[in-house]
Tab-separated table of C-alpha atoms and ligand atoms in Angstrom:
chain	number	residue	atom	x	y	z
P	70	UNK	CA	35.346	33.525	47.582
P	71	UNK	CA	37.567	31.004	45.781
P	72	UNK	CA	36.225	27.926	44.035
P	73	UNK	CA	36.540	24.847	45.841
P	74	UNK	CA	38.404	23.448	43.061
P	75	UNK	CA	41.027	25.548	43.179
P	76	UNK	CA	41.445	25.694	47.070
P	77	UNK	CA	42.118	22.064	46.981
P	78	UNK	CA	44.688	22.796	45.053
P	79	UNK	CA	46.356	25.522	46.952
P	80	UNK	CA	45.960	23.460	49.927
P	81	UNK	CA	48.135	20.736	48.395
P	82	UNK	CA	50.778	23.059	47.534
P	83	UNK	CA	51.217	24.374	51.109
P	84	UNK	CA	51.888	20.908	51.827
P	85	UNK	CA	54.572	20.289	48.707
P	86	UNK	CA	56.101	23.346	50.350
P	87	UNK	CA	56.552	22.085	53.409
P	88	UNK	CA	57.926	18.958	52.226
P	89	UNK	CA	60.402	21.489	50.072
P	90	UNK	CA	61.649	22.911	53.647
P	91	UNK	CA	61.502	19.619	55.728
P	92	UNK	CA	63.937	18.428	52.937
P	93	UNK	CA	66.221	20.775	52.334
P	94	UNK	CA	66.072	20.985	56.921
P	95	UNK	CA	67.112	17.396	56.260
P	96	UNK	CA	70.088	17.941	54.088
P	97	UNK	CA	71.155	20.911	56.360
P	98	UNK	CA	71.449	18.198	59.101
P	99	UNK	CA	73.026	15.956	56.356
P	100	UNK	CA	75.618	18.699	55.773
P	101	UNK	CA	76.687	19.395	59.482
P	102	UNK	CA	77.244	15.676	59.674
P	103	UNK	CA	79.153	15.876	57.057
P	104	UNK	CA	81.196	19.263	58.254
P	105	UNK	CA	79.991	21.073	55.622
P	106	UNK	CA	78.303	24.211	57.562
P	107	UNK	CA	78.514	26.191	54.568
P	108	UNK	CA	76.362	23.847	52.401
P	109	UNK	CA	74.181	23.196	55.758
P	110	UNK	CA	73.672	26.904	56.638
P	111	UNK	CA	72.649	27.272	52.910
P	112	UNK	CA	69.776	24.390	53.648
P	113	UNK	CA	68.796	26.060	56.410
P	114	UNK	CA	68.001	29.456	54.472
P	115	UNK	CA	66.065	27.580	51.897
P	116	UNK	CA	64.066	25.865	54.703
P	117	UNK	CA	63.103	28.975	55.574
P	118	UNK	CA	62.631	30.348	51.768
P	119	UNK	CA	60.068	27.449	51.868
P	120	UNK	CA	58.732	28.069	54.896
P	121	UNK	CA	57.642	31.437	53.514
P	122	UNK	CA	56.530	30.462	50.286
P	123	UNK	CA	54.204	27.689	51.905
P	124	UNK	CA	52.318	30.512	54.438
P	125	UNK	CA	52.146	32.935	51.571
P	126	UNK	CA	49.742	30.499	49.911
P	127	UNK	CA	48.069	30.361	53.477
P	128	UNK	CA	47.751	33.896	53.646
P	129	UNK	CA	46.522	33.814	50.684
P	130	UNK	CA	43.546	30.982	50.811
P	131	UNK	CA	42.616	32.515	53.836
P	132	UNK	CA	42.424	36.602	52.158
P	133	UNK	CA	39.835	35.185	49.584
P	134	UNK	CA	37.423	33.322	52.092
P	135	UNK	CA	38.846	29.996	51.931
P	136	UNK	CA	39.503	26.998	54.261
P	137	UNK	CA	42.861	25.939	54.804
P	138	UNK	CA	43.460	22.583	55.527
P	139	UNK	CA	47.077	20.708	56.508
P	140	UNK	CA	48.073	17.669	55.840
P	141	UNK	CA	50.608	14.971	57.031
P	142	UNK	CA	53.750	16.553	55.906
P	143	UNK	CA	55.898	13.126	54.319
P	144	UNK	CA	59.056	12.003	55.427
P	145	UNK	CA	62.543	13.600	54.222
P	146	UNK	CA	64.870	11.141	52.766
P	147	UNK	CA	67.737	11.694	55.592
P	148	UNK	CA	71.033	10.353	53.582
P	149	UNK	CA	72.280	10.967	50.153
P	150	UNK	CA	75.789	9.852	48.733
P	151	UNK	CA	77.767	12.210	48.448
P	152	UNK	CA	77.274	16.373	48.987
P	153	UNK	CA	76.933	16.256	45.134
P	154	UNK	CA	73.568	13.662	44.808
P	155	UNK	CA	71.904	15.565	47.392
P	156	UNK	CA	71.935	18.681	45.458
P	157	UNK	CA	71.848	16.913	42.602
P	158	UNK	CA	68.134	15.491	44.302
P	159	UNK	CA	67.148	19.289	45.363
P	160	UNK	CA	67.865	20.443	41.710
P	161	UNK	CA	65.222	17.414	40.467
P	162	UNK	CA	63.140	18.158	43.632
P	163	UNK	CA	62.814	22.140	42.256
P	164	UNK	CA	62.169	20.500	38.951
P	165	UNK	CA	58.774	19.238	40.640
P	166	UNK	CA	58.146	22.032	41.699
P	167	UNK	CA	57.781	23.925	38.931
P	168	UNK	CA	56.199	21.395	37.159
P	169	UNK	CA	53.275	21.639	39.978
P	170	UNK	CA	53.240	25.565	39.725
P	171	UNK	CA	52.921	24.927	36.081
P	172	UNK	CA	49.920	22.463	36.873
P	173	UNK	CA	48.179	24.853	39.466
P	174	UNK	CA	48.473	27.968	36.848
P	175	UNK	CA	46.852	25.002	33.861
P	176	UNK	CA	43.648	25.187	36.574
P	177	UNK	CA	44.098	29.151	37.263
P	178	UNK	CA	43.514	28.916	33.616
P	179	UNK	CA	40.898	26.413	33.118
P	180	UNK	CA	38.701	28.218	35.955
P	181	UNK	CA	39.212	31.747	35.151
P	182	UNK	CA	40.997	32.021	38.571
P	183	UNK	CA	42.104	36.013	37.434
P	184	UNK	CA	43.644	36.596	41.099
P	185	UNK	CA	44.798	33.292	41.611
P	186	UNK	CA	46.692	33.734	37.929
P	187	UNK	CA	48.168	36.565	39.117
P	188	UNK	CA	48.875	35.306	42.796
P	189	UNK	CA	50.807	32.451	40.486
P	190	UNK	CA	52.924	34.762	38.636
P	191	UNK	CA	55.056	35.389	41.338
P	192	UNK	CA	55.669	31.609	42.398
P	193	UNK	CA	56.894	31.262	38.183
P	194	UNK	CA	58.929	33.598	38.426
P	195	UNK	CA	60.774	32.356	41.885
P	196	UNK	CA	60.975	29.042	40.137
P	197	UNK	CA	63.370	30.196	37.526
P	198	UNK	CA	65.818	31.402	40.690
P	199	UNK	CA	65.091	28.214	42.766
P	200	UNK	CA	66.625	26.035	39.944
P	201	UNK	CA	69.464	27.966	38.414
P	202	UNK	CA	70.986	28.972	42.116
P	203	UNK	CA	70.945	24.961	42.723
P	204	UNK	CA	71.809	24.254	39.084
P	205	UNK	CA	75.012	26.729	39.808
P	206	UNK	CA	75.865	24.405	42.981
P	207	UNK	CA	75.684	21.629	41.474
P	208	UNK	CA	77.921	23.210	38.430
P	209	UNK	CA	80.567	24.122	40.415
P	210	UNK	CA	80.688	20.691	41.933
P	211	UNK	CA	80.783	18.958	38.892
P	212	UNK	CA	83.681	21.582	37.471
P	213	UNK	CA	85.854	20.397	41.275
P	214	UNK	CA	85.261	16.745	40.998
P	215	UNK	CA	87.941	15.318	44.000
P	216	UNK	CA	89.709	18.215	44.450
P	217	UNK	CA	89.514	18.719	48.326
P	218	UNK	CA	90.587	22.274	48.564
P	219	UNK	CA	87.968	23.840	46.304
P	220	UNK	CA	85.617	21.975	48.517
P	221	UNK	CA	86.328	24.072	50.815
P	222	UNK	CA	86.388	27.016	48.966
P	223	UNK	CA	82.929	26.672	48.030
P	224	UNK	CA	81.465	25.510	51.696
P	225	UNK	CA	83.338	28.835	52.727
P	226	UNK	CA	81.287	30.914	49.800
P	227	UNK	CA	78.340	29.055	50.408
P	228	UNK	CA	78.250	30.120	53.848
P	229	UNK	CA	78.064	33.563	52.480
P	230	UNK	CA	74.664	33.433	51.677
P	231	UNK	CA	72.244	35.627	53.167
P	232	UNK	CA	68.996	35.135	53.532
P	233	UNK	CA	66.643	36.316	50.623
P	234	UNK	CA	69.181	35.739	48.202
P	235	UNK	CA	69.949	32.210	46.617
P	236	UNK	CA	73.990	32.233	46.603
P	237	UNK	CA	76.725	33.020	48.467
P	238	UNK	CA	77.468	36.297	46.456
R	217	OFO	FE1	58.978	26.418	47.162
R	217	OFO	O1	60.140	26.999	45.750
R	217	OFO	FE2	61.569	25.239	46.369
R	217	OFO	O2	60.844	23.938	46.549
């Protein structure tokens, strides 16, 4: 049986993961509008991943005999100044999520909840990857500056991203 305090914090994280999904879907829609279908595709896959992250916690709470409580998902931002600022916002968001996972781990340690500590280990590792993947794209944007041809190439590369991988490689 999961402790109430841990259950509440994990339920909040389900909401945060679904918000991440929503945010990235909103970014996908923005990129579609900018005719950057590769960036849009990358964000759509990110949307799927975030939904999976939420559902993993959903399943965990149920498996531990807890009660899932779904809450309102905040409206995500819909417009960005440029493709670069959208990816920068995604990077900042991932750093925020990493902070949240660290806080969950702190709580699990405080409560001596060993199974939740083990469960959260996957998220800690995943966040290293999540931050690195977005940061790599932000760096590519910085390198190409206003070069339209480079933008075209990067968009094409991002279109190659496969489900389960973070980049276009
Ligand atoms: Fe769920 O990792 Fe991104 O937010």
